[in-house]
PDB file of C-alpha atoms in Angstrom:
ATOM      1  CA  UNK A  25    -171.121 -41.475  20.492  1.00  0.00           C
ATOM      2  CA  UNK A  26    -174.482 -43.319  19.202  1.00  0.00           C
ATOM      3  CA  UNK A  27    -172.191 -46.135  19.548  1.00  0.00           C
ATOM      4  CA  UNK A  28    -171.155 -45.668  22.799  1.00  0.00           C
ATOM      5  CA  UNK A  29    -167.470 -44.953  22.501  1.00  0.00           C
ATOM      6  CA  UNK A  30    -165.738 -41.726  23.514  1.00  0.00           C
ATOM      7  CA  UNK A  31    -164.501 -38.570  21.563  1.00  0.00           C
ATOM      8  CA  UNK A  32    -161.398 -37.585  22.923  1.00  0.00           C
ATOM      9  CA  UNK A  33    -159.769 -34.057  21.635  1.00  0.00           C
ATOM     10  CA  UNK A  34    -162.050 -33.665  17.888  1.00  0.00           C
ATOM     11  CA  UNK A  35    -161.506 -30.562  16.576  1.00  0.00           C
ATOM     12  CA  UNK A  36    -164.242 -28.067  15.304  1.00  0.00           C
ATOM     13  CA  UNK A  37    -164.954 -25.360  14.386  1.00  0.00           C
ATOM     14  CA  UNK A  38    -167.446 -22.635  15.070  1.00  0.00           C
ATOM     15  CA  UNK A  39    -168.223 -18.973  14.036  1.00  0.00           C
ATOM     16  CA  UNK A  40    -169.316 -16.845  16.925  1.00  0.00           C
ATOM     17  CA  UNK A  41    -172.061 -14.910  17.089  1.00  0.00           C
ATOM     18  CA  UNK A  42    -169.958 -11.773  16.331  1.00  0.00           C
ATOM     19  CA  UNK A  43    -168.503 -13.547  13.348  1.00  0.00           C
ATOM     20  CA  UNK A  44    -165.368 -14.471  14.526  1.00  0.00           C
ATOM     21  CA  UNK A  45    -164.368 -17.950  14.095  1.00  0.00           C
ATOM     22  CA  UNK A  46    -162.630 -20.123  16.487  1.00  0.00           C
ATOM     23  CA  UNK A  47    -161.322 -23.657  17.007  1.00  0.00           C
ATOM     24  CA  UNK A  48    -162.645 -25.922  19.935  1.00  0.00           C
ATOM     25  CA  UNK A  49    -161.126 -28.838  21.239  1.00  0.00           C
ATOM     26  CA  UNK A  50    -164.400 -31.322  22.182  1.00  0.00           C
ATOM     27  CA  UNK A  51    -164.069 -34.372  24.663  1.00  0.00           C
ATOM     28  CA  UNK A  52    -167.155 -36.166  25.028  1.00  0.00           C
ATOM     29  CA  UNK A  53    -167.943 -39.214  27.398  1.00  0.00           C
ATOM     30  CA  UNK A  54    -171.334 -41.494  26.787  1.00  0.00           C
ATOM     31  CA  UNK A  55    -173.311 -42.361  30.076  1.00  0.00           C
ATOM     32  CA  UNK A  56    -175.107 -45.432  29.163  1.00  0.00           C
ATOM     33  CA  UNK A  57    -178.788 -46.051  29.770  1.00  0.00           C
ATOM     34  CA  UNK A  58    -180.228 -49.076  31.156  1.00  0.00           C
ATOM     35  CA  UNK A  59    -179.848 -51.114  27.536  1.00  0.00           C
ATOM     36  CA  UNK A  60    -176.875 -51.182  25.364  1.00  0.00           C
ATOM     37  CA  UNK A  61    -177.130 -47.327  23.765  1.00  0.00           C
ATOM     38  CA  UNK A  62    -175.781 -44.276  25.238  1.00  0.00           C
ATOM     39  CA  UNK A  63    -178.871 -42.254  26.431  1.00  0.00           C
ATOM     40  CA  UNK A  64    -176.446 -39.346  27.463  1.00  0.00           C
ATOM     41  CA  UNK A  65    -172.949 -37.398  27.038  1.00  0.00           C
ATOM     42  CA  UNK A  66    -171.022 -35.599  28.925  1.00  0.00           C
ATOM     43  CA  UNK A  67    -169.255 -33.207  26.970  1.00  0.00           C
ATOM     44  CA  UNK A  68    -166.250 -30.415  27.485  1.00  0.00           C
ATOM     45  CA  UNK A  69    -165.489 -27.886  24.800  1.00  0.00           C
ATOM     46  CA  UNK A  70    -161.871 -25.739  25.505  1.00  0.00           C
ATOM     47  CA  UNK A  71    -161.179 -22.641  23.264  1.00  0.00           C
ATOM     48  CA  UNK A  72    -158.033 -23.632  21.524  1.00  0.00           C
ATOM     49  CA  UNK A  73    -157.929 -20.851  18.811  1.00  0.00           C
ATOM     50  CA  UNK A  74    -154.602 -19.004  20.381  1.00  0.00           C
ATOM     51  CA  UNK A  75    -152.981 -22.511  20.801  1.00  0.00           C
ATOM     52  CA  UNK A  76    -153.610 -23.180  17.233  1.00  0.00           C
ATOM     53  CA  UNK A  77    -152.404 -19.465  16.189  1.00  0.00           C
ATOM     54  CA  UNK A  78    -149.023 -19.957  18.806  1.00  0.00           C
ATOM     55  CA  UNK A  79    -148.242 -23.343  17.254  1.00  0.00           C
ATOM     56  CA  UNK A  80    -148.858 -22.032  13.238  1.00  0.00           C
ATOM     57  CA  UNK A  81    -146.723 -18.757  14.435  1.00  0.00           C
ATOM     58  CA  UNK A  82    -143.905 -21.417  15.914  1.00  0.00           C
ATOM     59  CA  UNK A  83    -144.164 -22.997  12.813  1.00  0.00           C
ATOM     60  CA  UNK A  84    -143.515 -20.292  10.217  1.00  0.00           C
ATOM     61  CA  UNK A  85    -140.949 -18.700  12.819  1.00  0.00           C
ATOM     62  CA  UNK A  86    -139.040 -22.408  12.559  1.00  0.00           C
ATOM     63  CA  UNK A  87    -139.186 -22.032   8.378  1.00  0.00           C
ATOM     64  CA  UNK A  88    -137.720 -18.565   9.288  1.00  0.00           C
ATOM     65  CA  UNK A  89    -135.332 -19.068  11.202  1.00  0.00           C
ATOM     66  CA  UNK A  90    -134.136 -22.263   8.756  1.00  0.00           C
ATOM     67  CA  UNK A  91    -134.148 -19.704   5.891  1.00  0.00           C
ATOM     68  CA  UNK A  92    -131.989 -17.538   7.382  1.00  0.00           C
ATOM     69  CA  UNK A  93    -129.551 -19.670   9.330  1.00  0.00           C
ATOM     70  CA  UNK A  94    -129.136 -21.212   5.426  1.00  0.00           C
ATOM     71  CA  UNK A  95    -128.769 -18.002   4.023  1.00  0.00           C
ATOM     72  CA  UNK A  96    -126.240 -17.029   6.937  1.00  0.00           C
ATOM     73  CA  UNK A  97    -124.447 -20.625   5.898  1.00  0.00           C
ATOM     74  CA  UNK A  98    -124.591 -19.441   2.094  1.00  0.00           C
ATOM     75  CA  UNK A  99    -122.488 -15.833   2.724  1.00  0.00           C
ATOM     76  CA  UNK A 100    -119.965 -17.969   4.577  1.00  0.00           C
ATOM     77  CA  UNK A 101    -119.359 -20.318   2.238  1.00  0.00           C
ATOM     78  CA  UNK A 102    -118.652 -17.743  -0.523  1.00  0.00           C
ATOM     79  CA  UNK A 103    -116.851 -15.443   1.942  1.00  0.00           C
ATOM     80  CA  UNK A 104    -114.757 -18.583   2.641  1.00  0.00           C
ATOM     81  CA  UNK A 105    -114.393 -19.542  -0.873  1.00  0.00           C
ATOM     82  CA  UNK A 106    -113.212 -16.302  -2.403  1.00  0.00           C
ATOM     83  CA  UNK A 107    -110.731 -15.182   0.532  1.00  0.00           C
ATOM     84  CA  UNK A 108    -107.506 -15.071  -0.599  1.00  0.00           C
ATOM     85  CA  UNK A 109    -104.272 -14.549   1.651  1.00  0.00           C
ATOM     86  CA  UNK A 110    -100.364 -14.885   0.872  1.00  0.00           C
ATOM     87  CA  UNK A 111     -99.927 -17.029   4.004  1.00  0.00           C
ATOM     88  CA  UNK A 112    -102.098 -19.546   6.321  1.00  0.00           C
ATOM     89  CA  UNK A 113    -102.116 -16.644   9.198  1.00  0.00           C
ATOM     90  CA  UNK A 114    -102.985 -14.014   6.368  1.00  0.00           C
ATOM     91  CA  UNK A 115    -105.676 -16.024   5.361  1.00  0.00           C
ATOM     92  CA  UNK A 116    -107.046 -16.733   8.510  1.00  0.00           C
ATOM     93  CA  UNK A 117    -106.784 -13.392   9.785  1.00  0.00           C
ATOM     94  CA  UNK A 118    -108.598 -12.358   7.235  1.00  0.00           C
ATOM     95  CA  UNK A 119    -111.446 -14.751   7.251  1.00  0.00           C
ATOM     96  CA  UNK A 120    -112.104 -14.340  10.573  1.00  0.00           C
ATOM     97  CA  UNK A 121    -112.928 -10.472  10.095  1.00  0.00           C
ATOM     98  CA  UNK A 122    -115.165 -11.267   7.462  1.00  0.00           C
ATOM     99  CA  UNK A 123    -116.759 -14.073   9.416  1.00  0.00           C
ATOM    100  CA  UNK A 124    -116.737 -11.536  12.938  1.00  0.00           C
ATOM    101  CA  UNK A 125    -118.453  -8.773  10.278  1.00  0.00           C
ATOM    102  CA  UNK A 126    -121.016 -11.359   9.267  1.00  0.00           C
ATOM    103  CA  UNK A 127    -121.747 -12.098  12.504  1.00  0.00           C
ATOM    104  CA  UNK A 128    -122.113  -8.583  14.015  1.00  0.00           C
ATOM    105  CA  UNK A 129    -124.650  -7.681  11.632  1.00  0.00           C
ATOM    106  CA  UNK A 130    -126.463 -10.953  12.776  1.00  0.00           C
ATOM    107  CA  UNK A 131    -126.505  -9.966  16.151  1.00  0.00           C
ATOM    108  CA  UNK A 132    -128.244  -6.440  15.184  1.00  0.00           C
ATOM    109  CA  UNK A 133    -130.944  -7.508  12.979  1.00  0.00           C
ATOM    110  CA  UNK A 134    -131.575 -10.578  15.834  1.00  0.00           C
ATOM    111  CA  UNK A 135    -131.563  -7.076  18.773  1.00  0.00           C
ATOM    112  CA  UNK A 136    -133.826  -5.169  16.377  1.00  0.00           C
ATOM    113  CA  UNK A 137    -136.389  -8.438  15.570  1.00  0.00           C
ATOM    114  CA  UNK A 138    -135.328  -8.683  11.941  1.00  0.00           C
ATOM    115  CA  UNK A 139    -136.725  -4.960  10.995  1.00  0.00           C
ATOM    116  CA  UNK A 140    -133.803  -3.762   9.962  1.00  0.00           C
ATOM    117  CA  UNK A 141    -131.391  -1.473  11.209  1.00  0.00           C
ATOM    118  CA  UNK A 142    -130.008   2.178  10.867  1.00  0.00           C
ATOM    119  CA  UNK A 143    -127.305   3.024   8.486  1.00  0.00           C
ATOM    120  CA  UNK A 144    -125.284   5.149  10.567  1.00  0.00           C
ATOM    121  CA  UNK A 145    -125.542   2.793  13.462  1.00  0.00           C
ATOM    122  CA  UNK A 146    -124.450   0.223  11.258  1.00  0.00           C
ATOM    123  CA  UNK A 147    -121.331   2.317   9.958  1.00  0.00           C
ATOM    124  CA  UNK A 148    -120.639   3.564  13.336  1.00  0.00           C
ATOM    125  CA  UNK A 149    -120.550   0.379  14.921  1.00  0.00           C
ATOM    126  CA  UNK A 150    -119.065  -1.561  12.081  1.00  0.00           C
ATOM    127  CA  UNK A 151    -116.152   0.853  11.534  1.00  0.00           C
ATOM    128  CA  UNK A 152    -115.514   0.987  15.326  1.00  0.00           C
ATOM    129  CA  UNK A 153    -115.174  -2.591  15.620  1.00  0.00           C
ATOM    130  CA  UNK A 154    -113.102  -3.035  12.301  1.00  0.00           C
ATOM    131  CA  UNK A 155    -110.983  -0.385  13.974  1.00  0.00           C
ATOM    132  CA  UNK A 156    -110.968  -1.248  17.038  1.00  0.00           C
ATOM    133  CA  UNK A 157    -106.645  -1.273  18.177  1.00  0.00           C
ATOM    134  CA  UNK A 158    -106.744   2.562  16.813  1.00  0.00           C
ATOM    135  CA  UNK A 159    -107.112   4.803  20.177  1.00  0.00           C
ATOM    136  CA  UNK A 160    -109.737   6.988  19.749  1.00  0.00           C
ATOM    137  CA  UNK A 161    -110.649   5.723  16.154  1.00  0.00           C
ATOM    138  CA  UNK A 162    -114.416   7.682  16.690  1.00  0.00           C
ATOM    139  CA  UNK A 163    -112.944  10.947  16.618  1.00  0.00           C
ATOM    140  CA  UNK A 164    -111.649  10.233  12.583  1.00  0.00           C
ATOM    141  CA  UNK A 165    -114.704   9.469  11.549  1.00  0.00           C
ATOM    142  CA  UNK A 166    -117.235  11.680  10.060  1.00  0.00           C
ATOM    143  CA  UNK A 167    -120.755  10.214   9.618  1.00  0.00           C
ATOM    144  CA  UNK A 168    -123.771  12.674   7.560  1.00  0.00           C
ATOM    145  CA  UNK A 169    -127.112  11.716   6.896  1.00  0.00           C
ATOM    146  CA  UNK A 170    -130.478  10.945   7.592  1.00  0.00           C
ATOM    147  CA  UNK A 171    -131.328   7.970   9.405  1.00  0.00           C
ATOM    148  CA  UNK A 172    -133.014   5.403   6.766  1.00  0.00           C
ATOM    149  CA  UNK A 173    -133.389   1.723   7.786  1.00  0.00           C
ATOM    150  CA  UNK A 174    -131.697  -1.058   5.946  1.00  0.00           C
ATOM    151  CA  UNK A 175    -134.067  -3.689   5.067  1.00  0.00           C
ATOM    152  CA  UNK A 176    -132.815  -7.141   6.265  1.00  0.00           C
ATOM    153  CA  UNK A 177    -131.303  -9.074   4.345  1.00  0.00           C
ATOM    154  CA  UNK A 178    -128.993  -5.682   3.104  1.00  0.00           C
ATOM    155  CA  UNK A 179    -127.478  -5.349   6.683  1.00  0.00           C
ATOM    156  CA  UNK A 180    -124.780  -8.488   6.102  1.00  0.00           C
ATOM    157  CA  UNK A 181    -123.763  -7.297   2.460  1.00  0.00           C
ATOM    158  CA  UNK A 182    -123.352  -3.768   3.662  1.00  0.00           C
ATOM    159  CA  UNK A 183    -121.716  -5.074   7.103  1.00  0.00           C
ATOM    160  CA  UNK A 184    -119.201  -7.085   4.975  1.00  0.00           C
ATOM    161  CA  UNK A 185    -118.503  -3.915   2.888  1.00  0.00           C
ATOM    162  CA  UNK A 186    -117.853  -1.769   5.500  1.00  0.00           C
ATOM    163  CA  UNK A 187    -115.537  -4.054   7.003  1.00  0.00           C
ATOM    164  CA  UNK A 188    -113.477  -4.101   3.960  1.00  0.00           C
ATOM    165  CA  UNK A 189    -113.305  -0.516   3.201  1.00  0.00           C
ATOM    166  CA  UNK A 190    -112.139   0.092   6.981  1.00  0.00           C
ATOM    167  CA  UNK A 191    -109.732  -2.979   7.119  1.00  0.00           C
ATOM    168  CA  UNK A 192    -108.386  -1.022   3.525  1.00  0.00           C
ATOM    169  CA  UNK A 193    -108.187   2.188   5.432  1.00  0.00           C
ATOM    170  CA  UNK A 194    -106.027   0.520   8.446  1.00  0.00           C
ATOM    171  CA  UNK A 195    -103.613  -1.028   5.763  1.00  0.00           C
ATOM    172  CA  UNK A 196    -103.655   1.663   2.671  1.00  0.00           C
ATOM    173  CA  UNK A 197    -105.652   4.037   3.851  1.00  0.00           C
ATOM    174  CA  UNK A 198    -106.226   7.253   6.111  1.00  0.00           C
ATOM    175  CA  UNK A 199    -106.665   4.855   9.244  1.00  0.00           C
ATOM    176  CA  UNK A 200    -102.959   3.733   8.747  1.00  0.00           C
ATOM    177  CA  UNK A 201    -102.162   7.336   9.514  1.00  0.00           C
ATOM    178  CA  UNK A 202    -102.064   9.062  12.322  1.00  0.00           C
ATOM    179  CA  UNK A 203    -103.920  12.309  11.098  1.00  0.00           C
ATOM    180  CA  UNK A 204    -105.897  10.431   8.725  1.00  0.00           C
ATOM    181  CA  UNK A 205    -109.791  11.309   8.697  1.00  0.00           C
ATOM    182  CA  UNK A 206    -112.937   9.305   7.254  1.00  0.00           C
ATOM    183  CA  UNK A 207    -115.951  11.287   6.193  1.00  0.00           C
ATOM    184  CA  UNK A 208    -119.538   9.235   5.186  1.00  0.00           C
ATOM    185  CA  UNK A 209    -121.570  11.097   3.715  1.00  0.00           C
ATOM    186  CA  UNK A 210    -125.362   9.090   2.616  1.00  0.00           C
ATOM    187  CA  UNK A 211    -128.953  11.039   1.386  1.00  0.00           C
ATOM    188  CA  UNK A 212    -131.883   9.750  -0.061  1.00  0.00           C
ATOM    189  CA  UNK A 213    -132.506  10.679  -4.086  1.00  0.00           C
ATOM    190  CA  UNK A 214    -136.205  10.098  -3.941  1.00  0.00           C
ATOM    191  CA  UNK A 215    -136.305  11.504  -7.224  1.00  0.00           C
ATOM    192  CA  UNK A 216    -134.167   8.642  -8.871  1.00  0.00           C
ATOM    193  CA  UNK A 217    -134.957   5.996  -6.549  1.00  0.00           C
ATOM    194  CA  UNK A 218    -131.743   5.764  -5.001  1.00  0.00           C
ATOM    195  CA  UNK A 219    -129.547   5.933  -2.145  1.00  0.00           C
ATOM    196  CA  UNK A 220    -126.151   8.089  -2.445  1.00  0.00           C
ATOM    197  CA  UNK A 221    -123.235   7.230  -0.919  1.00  0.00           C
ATOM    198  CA  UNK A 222    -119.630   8.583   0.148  1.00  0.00           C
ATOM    199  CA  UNK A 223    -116.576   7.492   1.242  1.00  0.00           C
ATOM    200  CA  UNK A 224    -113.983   9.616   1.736  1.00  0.00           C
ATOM    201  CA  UNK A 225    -110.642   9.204   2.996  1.00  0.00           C
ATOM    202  CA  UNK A 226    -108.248  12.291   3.588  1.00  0.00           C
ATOM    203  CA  UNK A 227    -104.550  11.854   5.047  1.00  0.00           C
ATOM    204  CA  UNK A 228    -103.227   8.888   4.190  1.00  0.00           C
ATOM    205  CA  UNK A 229    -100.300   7.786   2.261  1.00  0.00           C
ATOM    206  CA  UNK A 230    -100.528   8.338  -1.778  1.00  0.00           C
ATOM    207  CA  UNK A 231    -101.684   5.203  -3.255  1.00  0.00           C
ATOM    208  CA  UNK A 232     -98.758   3.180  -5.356  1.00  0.00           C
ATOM    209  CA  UNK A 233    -100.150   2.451  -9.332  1.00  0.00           C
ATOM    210  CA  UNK A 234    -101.211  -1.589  -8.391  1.00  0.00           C
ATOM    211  CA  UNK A 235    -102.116  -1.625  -4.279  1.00  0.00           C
ATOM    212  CA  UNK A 236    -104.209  -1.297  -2.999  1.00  0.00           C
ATOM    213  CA  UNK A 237    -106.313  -0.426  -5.926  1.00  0.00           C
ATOM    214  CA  UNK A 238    -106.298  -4.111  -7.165  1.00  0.00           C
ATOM    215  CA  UNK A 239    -106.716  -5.820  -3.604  1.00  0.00           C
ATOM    216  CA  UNK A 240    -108.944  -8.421  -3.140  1.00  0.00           C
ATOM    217  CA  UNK A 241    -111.047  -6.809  -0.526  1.00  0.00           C
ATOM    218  CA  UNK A 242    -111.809  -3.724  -3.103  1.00  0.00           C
ATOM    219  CA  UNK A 243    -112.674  -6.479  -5.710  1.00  0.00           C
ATOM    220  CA  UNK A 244    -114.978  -8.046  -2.721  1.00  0.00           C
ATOM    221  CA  UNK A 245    -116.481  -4.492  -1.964  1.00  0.00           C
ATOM    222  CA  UNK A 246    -116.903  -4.130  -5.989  1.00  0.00           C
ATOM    223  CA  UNK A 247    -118.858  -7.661  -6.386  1.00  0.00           C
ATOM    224  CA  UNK A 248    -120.946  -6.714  -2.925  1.00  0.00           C
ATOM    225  CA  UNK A 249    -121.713  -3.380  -4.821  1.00  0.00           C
ATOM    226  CA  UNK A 250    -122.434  -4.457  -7.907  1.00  0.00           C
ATOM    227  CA  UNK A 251    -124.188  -7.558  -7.555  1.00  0.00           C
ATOM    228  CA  UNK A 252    -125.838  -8.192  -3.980  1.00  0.00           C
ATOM    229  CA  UNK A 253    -127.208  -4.283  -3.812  1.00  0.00           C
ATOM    230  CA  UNK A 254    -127.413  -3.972  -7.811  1.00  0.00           C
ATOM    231  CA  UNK A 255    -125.592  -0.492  -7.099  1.00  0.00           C
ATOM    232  CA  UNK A 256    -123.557   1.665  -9.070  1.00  0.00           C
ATOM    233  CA  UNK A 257    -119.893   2.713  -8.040  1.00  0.00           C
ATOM    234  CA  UNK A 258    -116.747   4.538  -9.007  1.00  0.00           C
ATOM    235  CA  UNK A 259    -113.468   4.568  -7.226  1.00  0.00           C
ATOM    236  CA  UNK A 260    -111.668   7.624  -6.821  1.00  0.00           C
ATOM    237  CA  UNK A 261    -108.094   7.377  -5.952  1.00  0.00           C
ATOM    238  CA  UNK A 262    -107.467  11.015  -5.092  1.00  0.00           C
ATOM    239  CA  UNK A 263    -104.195  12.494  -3.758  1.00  0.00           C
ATOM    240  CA  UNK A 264    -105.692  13.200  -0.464  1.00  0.00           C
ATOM    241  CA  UNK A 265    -107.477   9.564  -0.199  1.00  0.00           C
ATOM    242  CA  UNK A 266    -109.377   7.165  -1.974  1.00  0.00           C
ATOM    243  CA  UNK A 267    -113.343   8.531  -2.519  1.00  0.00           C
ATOM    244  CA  UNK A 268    -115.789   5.852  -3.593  1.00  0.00           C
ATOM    245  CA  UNK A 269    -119.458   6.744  -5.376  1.00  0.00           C
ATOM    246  CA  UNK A 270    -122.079   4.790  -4.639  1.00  0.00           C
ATOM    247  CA  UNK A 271    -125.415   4.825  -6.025  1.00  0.00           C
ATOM    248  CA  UNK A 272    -127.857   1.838  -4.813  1.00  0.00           C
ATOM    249  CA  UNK A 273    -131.559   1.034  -5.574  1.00  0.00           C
ATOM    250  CA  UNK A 274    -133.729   2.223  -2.464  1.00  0.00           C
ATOM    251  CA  UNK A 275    -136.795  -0.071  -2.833  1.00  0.00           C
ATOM    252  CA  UNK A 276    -133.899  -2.508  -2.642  1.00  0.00           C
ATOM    253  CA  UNK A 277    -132.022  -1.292   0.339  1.00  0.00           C
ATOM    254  CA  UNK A 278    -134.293   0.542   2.508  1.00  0.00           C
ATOM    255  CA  UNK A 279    -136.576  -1.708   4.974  1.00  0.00           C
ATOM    256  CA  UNK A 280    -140.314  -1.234   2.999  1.00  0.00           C
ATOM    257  CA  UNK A 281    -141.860  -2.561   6.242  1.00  0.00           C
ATOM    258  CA  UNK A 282    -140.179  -0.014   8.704  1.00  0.00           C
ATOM    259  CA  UNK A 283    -141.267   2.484   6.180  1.00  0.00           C
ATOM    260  CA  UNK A 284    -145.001   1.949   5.707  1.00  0.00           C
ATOM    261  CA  UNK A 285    -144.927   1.557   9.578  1.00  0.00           C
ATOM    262  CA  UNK A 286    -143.094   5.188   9.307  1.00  0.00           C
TER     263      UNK A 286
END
């Protein structure tokens, strides 16, 4: 300015009298005097403290959203590498479940701004759509439990698992049929830090000694189990349906936000 040049958009700034600080944007235009200096200035000062805050949110929102959409990318890849399928339709058929699973749960954490989501919402919607040629495939299915929310980045794992066991129920299972029943059953161990699951099938067909009980989507659900949730399991494969055990880590699969927000 002593030079007589103008300041165009500087940023400072300034701690308010209350102690809050905030960012000003500060134009500033000399008016010369009658010899070569700048005797005055004409300045403008614009709060830009919730501009600054909107672009830094936009920002970490855009490394968010990256993350994810990798991560997203990531589950594909290995859901596409470890498919397996007798024939090119098989295969395909297959995938595209897994893939439509994937999806759906990305659709509910997007609807529920990436807090997390129910369990039973998740199982009743997941199993409905899994299910979704069997008429009145609601009325087989038995969810019980409380109502914890999955933290984030557990909703896809548990999506894809879900998926499997009810695709195994169409083709093995009690869903293949017609009086065949599914009962969840899910409570909270606070005690030993974990969440207890059930899934049990009554009034299917009796299980042969190799299928389904060495079919790729149970070794899926096993590897989602055991090493995305760090969970413990046991298979069951009961005259009256299969039962699976579950046992997985709650700090690990219940949404820590949602709950100190509780």
């Amino acid at each position: 300015m002593l030079k007589g040049r103008p300041v165009q958009h500087a940023s400072l700034s300034y701690r308010r009298g209350d102690g809050v600080t905030i960012w000003l944007s500060v134009n500033a235009a000399p008016v010369r005097s009658a010899g070569d200096g700048a005797a005055l200035a004409v300045c403008t000062f614009e709060d830009v403290t919730e501009m600054r805050a909107a672009a830094e949110r936009q920002r970490l929102l855009a490394q968010e959203v990256d993350h994810r959409a990798r991560n997203a990318l990531a589950v594909v890849q290995a859901t596409l590498r470890l498919s397996r399928a007798d024939t090119l339709p098989g295969f395909v058929q297959s995938l595209e479940g897994r893939v439509a699973a994937l999806a759906r749960a990305q659709s509910r954490l997007a609807a529920a701004a990436w807090k997390g989501i129910e369990l039973g919402t998740l199982l009743e919607e997941e199993i409905g759509a899994a299910a979704r040629g069997i008429p009145k495939v609601a009325e087989r299915i038995d969810l019980l439990g409380p109502r914890p929310v999955l933290a984030a980045e557990i909703a896809q794992p548990i999506s894809l698992m879900i998926h499997e066991l009810t695709a195994n129920a169409m083709q093995h299972g009690a869903l293949s049929q017609p009086g065949g029943r599914i009962t969840v059953e899910w409570r909270a161990d606070a005690a030993q830090g974990m969440l207890r699951l059930r899934w049990q099938e009554q009034g299917g067909p009796a299980a042969g000694p190799e299928e389904p009980r060495s079919g790729f989507g149970l070794r899926m659900i096993e590897a989602t189990l055991g090493n995305q949730l760090s969970g413990r399991y046991q298979f069951e494969w009961r005259e009256e349906g299969l039962l699976l055990s579950a046992r997985l880590p709650l700090a690990r699969i219940v949404s820590q936000e949602r709950a100190a927000s509780a």
